[in-house]
Short mmCIF file of C-alpha atoms and ligand atoms in Angstrom, two decimals:
data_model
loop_
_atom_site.label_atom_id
_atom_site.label_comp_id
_atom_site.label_asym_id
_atom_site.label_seq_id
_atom_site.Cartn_x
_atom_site.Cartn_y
_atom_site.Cartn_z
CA UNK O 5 75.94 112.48 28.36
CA UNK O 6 76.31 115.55 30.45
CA UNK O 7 77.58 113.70 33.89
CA UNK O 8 80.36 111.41 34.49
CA UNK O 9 77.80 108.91 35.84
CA UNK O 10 75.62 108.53 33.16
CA UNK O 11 78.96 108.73 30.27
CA UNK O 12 80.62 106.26 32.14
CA UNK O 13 77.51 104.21 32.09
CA UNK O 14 76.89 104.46 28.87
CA UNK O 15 80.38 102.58 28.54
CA UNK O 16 78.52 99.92 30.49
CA UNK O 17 80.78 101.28 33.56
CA UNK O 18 80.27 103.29 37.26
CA UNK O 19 82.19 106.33 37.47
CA UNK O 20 82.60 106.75 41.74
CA UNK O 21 83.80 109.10 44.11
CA UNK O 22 85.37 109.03 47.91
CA UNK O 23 82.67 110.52 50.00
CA UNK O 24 82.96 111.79 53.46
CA UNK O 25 79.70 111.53 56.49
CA UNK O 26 81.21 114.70 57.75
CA UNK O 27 80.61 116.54 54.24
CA UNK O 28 77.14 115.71 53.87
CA UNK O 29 75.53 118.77 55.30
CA UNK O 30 77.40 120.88 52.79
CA UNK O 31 75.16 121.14 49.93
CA UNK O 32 77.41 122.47 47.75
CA UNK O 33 79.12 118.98 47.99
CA UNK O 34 76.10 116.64 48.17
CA UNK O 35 74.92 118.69 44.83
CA UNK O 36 78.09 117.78 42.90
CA UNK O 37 78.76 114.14 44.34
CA UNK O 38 74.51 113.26 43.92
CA UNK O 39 74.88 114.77 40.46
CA UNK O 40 78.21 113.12 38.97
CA UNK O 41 78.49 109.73 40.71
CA UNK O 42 77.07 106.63 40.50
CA UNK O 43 79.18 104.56 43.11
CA UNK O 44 80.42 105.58 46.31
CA UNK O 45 83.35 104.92 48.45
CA UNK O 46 83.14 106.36 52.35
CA UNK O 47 86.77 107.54 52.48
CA UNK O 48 87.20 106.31 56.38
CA UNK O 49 83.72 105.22 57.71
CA UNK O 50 83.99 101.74 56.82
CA UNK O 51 87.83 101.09 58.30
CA UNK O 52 88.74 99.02 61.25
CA UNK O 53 89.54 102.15 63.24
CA UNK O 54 85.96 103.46 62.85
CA UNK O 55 83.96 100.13 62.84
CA UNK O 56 85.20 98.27 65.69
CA UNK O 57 86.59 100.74 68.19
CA UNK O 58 87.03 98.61 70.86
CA UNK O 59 87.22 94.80 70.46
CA UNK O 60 83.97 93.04 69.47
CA UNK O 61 81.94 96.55 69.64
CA UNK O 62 80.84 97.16 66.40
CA UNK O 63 80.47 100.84 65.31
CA UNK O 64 78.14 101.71 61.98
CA UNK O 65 76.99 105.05 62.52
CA UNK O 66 79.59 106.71 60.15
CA UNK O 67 79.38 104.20 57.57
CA UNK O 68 75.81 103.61 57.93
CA UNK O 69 75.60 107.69 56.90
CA UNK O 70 77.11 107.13 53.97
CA UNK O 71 75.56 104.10 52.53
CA UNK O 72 72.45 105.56 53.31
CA UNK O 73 73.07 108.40 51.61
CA UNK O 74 74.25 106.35 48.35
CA UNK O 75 71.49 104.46 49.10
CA UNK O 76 68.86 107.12 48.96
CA UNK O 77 70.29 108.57 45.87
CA UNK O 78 70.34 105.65 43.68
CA UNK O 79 74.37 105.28 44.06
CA UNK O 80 76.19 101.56 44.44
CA UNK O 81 78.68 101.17 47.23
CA UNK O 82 82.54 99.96 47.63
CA UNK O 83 83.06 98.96 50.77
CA UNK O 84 87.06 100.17 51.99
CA UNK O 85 88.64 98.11 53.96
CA UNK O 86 88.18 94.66 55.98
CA UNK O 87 91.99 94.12 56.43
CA UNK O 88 94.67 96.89 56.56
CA UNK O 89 97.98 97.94 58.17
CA UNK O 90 96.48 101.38 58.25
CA UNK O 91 93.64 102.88 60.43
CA UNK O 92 93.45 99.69 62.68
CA UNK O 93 92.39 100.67 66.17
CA UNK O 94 94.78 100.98 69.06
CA UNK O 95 93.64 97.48 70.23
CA UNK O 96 94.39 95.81 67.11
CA UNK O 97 97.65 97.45 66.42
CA UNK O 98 98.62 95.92 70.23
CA UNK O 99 97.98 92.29 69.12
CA UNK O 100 99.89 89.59 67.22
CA UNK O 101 99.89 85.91 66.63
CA UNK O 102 97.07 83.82 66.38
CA UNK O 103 94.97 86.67 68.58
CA UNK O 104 95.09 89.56 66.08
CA UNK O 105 94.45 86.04 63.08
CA UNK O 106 91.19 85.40 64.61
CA UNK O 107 90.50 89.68 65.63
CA UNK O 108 90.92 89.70 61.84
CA UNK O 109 88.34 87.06 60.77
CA UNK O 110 85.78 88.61 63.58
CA UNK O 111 86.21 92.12 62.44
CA UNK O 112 85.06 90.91 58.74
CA UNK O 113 82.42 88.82 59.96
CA UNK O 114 81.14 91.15 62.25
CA UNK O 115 81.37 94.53 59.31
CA UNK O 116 80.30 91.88 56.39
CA UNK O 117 77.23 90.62 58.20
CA UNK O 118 76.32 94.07 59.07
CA UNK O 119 76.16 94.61 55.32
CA UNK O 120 75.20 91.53 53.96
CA UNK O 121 74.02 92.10 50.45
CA UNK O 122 73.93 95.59 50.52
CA UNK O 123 77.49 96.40 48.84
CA UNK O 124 78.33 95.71 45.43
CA UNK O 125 82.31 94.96 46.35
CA UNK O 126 84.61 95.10 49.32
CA UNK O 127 87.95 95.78 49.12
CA UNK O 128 88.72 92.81 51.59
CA UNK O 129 92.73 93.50 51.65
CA UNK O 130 94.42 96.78 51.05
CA UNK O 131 97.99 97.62 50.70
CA UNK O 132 99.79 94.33 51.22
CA UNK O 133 102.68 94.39 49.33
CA UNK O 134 105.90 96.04 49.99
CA UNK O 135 107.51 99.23 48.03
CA UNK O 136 110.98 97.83 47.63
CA UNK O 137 111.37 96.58 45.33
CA UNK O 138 111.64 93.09 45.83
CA UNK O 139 107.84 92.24 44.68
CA UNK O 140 107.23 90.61 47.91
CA UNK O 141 104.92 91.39 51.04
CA UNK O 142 104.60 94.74 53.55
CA UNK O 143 105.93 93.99 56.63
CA UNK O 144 103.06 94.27 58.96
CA UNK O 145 101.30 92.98 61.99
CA UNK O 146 98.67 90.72 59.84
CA UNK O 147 101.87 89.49 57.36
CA UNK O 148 103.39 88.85 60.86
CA UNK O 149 100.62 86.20 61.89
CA UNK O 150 101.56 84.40 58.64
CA UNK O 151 101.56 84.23 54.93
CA UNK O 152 98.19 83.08 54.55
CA UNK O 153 96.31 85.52 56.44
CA UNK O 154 95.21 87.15 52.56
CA UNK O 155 93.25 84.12 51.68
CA UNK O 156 92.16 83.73 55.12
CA UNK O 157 90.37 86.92 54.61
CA UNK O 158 88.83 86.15 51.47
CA UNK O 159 87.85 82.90 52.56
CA UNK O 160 86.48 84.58 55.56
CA UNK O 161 84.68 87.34 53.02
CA UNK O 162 83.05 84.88 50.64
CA UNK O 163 81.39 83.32 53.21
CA UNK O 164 80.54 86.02 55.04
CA UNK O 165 78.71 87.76 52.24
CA UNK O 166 78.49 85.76 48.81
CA UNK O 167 76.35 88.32 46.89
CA UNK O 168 80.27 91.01 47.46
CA UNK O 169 82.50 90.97 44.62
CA UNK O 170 85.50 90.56 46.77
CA UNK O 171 88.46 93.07 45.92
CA UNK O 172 92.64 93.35 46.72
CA UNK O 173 93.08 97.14 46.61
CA UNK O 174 96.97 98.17 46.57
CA UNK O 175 98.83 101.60 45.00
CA UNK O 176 101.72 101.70 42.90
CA UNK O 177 100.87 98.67 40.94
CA UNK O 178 99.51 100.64 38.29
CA UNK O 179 103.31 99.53 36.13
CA UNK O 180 103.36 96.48 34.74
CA UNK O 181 107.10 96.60 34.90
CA UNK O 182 107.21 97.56 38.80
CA UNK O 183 108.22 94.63 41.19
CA UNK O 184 105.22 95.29 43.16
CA UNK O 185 102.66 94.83 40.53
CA UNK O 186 104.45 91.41 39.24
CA UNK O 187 103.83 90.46 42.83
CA UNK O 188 100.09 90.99 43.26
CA UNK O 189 99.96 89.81 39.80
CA UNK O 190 101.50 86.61 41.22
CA UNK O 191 99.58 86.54 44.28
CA UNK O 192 96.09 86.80 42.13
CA UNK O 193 97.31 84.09 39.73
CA UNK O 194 98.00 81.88 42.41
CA UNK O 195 94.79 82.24 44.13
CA UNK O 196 92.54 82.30 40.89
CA UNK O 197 94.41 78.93 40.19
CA UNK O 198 93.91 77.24 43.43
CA UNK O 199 90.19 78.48 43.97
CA UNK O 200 91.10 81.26 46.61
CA UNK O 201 87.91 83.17 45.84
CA UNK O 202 89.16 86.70 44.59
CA UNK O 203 86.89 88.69 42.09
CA UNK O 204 88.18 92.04 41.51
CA UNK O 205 91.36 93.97 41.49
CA UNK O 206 91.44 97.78 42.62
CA UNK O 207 94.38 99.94 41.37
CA UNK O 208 94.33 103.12 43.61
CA UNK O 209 95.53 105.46 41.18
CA UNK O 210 97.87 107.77 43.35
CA UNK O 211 99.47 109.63 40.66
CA UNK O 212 102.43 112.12 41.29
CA UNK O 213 105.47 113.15 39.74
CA UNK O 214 107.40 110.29 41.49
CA UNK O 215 104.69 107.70 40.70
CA UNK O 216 103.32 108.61 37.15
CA UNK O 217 100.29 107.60 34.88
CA UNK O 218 102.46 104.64 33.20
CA UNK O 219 102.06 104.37 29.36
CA UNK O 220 101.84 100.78 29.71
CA UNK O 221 98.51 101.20 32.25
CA UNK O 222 96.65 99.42 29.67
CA UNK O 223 98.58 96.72 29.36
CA UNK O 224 98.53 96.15 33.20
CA UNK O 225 94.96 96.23 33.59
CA UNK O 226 94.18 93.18 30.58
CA UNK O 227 96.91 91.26 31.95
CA UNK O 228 94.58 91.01 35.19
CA UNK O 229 91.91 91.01 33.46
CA UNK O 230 93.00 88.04 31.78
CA UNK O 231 93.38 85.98 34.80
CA UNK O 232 89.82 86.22 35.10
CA UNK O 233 89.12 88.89 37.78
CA UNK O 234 87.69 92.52 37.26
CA UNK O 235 89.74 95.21 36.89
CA UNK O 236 88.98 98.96 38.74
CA UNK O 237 90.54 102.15 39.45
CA UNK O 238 89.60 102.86 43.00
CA UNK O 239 91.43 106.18 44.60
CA UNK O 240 92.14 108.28 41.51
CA UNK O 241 93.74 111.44 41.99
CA UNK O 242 96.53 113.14 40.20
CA UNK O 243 98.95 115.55 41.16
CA UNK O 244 98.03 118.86 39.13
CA UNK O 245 95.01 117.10 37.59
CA UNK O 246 96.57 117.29 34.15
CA UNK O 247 93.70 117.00 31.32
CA UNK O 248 96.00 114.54 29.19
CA UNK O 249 96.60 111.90 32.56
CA UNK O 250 93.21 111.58 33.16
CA UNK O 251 92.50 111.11 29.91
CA UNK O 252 95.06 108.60 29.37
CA UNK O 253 93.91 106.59 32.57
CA UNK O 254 90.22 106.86 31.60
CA UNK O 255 90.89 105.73 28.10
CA UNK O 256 93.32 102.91 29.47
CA UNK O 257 89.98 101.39 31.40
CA UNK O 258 87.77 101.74 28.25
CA UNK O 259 90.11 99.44 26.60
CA UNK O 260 89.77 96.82 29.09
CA UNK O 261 86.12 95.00 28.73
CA UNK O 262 86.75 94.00 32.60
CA UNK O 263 87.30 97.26 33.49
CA UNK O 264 84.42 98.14 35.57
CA UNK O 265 84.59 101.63 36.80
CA UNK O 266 86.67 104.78 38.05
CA UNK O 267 86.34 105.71 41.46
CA UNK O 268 87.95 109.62 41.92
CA UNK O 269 89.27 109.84 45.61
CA UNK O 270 87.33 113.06 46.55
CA UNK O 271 85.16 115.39 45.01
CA UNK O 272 86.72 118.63 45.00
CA UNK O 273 90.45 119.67 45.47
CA UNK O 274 89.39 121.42 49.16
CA UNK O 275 88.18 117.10 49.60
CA UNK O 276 91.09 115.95 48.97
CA UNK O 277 93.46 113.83 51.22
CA UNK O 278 96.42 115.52 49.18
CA UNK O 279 94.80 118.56 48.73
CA UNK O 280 97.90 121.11 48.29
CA UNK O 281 98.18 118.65 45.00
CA UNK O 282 95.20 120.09 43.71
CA UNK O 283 94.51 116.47 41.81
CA UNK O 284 90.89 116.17 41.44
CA UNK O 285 88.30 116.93 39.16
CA UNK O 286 86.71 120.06 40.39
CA UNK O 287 88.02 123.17 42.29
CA UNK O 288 87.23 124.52 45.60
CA UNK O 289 84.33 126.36 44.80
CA UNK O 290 83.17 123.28 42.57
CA UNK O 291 83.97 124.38 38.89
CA UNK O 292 84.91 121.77 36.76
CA UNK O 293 88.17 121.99 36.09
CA UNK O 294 89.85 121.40 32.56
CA UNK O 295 90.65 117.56 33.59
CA UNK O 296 86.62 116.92 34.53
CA UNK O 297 85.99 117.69 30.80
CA UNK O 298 88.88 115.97 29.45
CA UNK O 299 87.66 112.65 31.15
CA UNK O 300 83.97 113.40 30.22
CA UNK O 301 85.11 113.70 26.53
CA UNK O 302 86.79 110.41 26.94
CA UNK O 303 84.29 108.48 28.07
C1 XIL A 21 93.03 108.18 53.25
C2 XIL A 21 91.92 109.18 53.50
O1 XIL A 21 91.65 109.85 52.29
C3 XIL A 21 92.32 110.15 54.58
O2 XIL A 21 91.20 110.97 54.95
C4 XIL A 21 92.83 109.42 55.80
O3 XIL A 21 93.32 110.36 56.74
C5 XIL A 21 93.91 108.43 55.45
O4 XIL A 21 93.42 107.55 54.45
N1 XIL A 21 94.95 104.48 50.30
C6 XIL A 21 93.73 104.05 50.77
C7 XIL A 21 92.79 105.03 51.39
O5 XIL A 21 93.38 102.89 50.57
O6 XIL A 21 92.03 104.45 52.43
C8 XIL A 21 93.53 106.23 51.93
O7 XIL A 21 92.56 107.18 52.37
C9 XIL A 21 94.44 106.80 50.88
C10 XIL A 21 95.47 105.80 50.46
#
């Protein structure tokens, strides 16, 4: 295969990107992500911040642009995020207690019936454990209106769209011997034992030289796996894009059967959220860059 799309499905696996509504009139951009990707993740369309501005107004033009555009070009869709500490609108972040609880369970019944069975997975939580140390939850407004508000939302999710694979998203839990990966780990077993409907993990994939591509990725990624969810990589991008990490991390999900996909957070380094790292797989001027082949060979 000449794409990362069609190698990656070959391997019975998506290979995604973070796309952008703003970028879509730049052709040099469209060209790459249409001709690469097979799954798409709008980087901030589909947050609470941009989807419910105000309280009970619903807001889908920005997301709408992008799922239409994956939708036109034959591309599957992530939706990122129902419930966050990050990118929640003014009138959220101003709420507490049982008010911003039920804000919470509105806001993914009003985005998830707005997409009923059009998206292949939602990441339903993101980021909701703490970096520590201790393995336990982020202090936040949500963790504030009590521990339960994570199955809420899934509960809430399920229902709200059954045909979603329903996904917890966090970074840094890419170690199988970091506290905060025991703790999801916990927090999945828990719920896949009690019925808590959960179907997918998402490791972000933030790599850096303080947070680096573990050697024991693999291992992480079947012990999930194992509990009986599916296992992605959702954000990838690496500091310096070097050839060997991203072959390491695509070879780590080609060992996993439940491993069902890479999603690369951008398409090229001028994309990027981080982009004085220079992490992703092609340059500003959209060359491939040594890691796009390295991951191409490996898949
Ligand atoms: C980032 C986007 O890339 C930026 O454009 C935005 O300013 C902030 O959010 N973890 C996540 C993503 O789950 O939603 C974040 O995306 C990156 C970290």
């Amino acid at each position: 295969a000449t794409t990362l799309g069609a190698a990656a499905a070959g391997t019975g696996r998506y290979f995604g990107a973070a796309i952008s509504s703003g970028k879509l009139g730049d052709s040099a951009y469209t060209t790459i992500a249409n001709r690469e990707f097979t799954m798409v993740t709008p980087e901030n369309e589909m947050k609470w911040d941009a989807t419910e501005p105000s309280q009970g107004q619903f807001s889908f033009t920005a997301g709408d642009q992008v799922y239409n555009w994956a939708a036109q070009n034959g591309k599957q869709v992530r939706g990122h995020t129902l419930a966050w500490h990050g990118q929640q609108p003014g009138w959220a972040q101003g709420l507490g207690g049982s008010a911003l609880r039920q804000a919470m369970i509105n806001h993914i019944n009003g985005v998830m019936a707005h997409y009923k069975g059009k998206l292949a997975y939602w990441d339903v939580v993101n980021e909701a454990f703490a970096d520590d140390g201790s393995g336990g939850r982020r202090q936040s407004n949500l963790q504030a209106t009590g521990n339960d508000w994570i199955e809420v939302a899934f509960r809430t999710a399920r229902a709200a769209d059954p045909n979603a694979k329903l996904c917890y998203n966090d970074y840094n839990i890419e170690n199988w011997s970091a506290a905060k990966t025991q703790g999801v780990y916990n927090m999945v077993k828990d719920f896949t034992s009690r019925g808590v409907p959960i179907d997918c993990v998402g490791f972000q994939g933030h790599f850096n030289s303080g947070n680096p591509v573990p050697g024991n990725f693999q291992t992480t990624l079947q012990n999930f796996a194992a509990l009986g969810v599916d296992v992605a990589i959702t954000e990838l991008d690496i500091a310096g894009a070097s050839p060997t990490d991203y072959a390491n991390v695509t070879k780590a999900c080609l060992a996993v059967s439940r491993c069902v996909g890479i999603t690369v957070w951008g398409v090229r380094d001028t994309d990027s959220w981080r982009s004085g790292d220079t992490p992703l797989l092609f340059d500003g001027n959209g060359s491939k860059k040594p890691a796009y082949t390295s991951v191409l060979d490996a898949l």
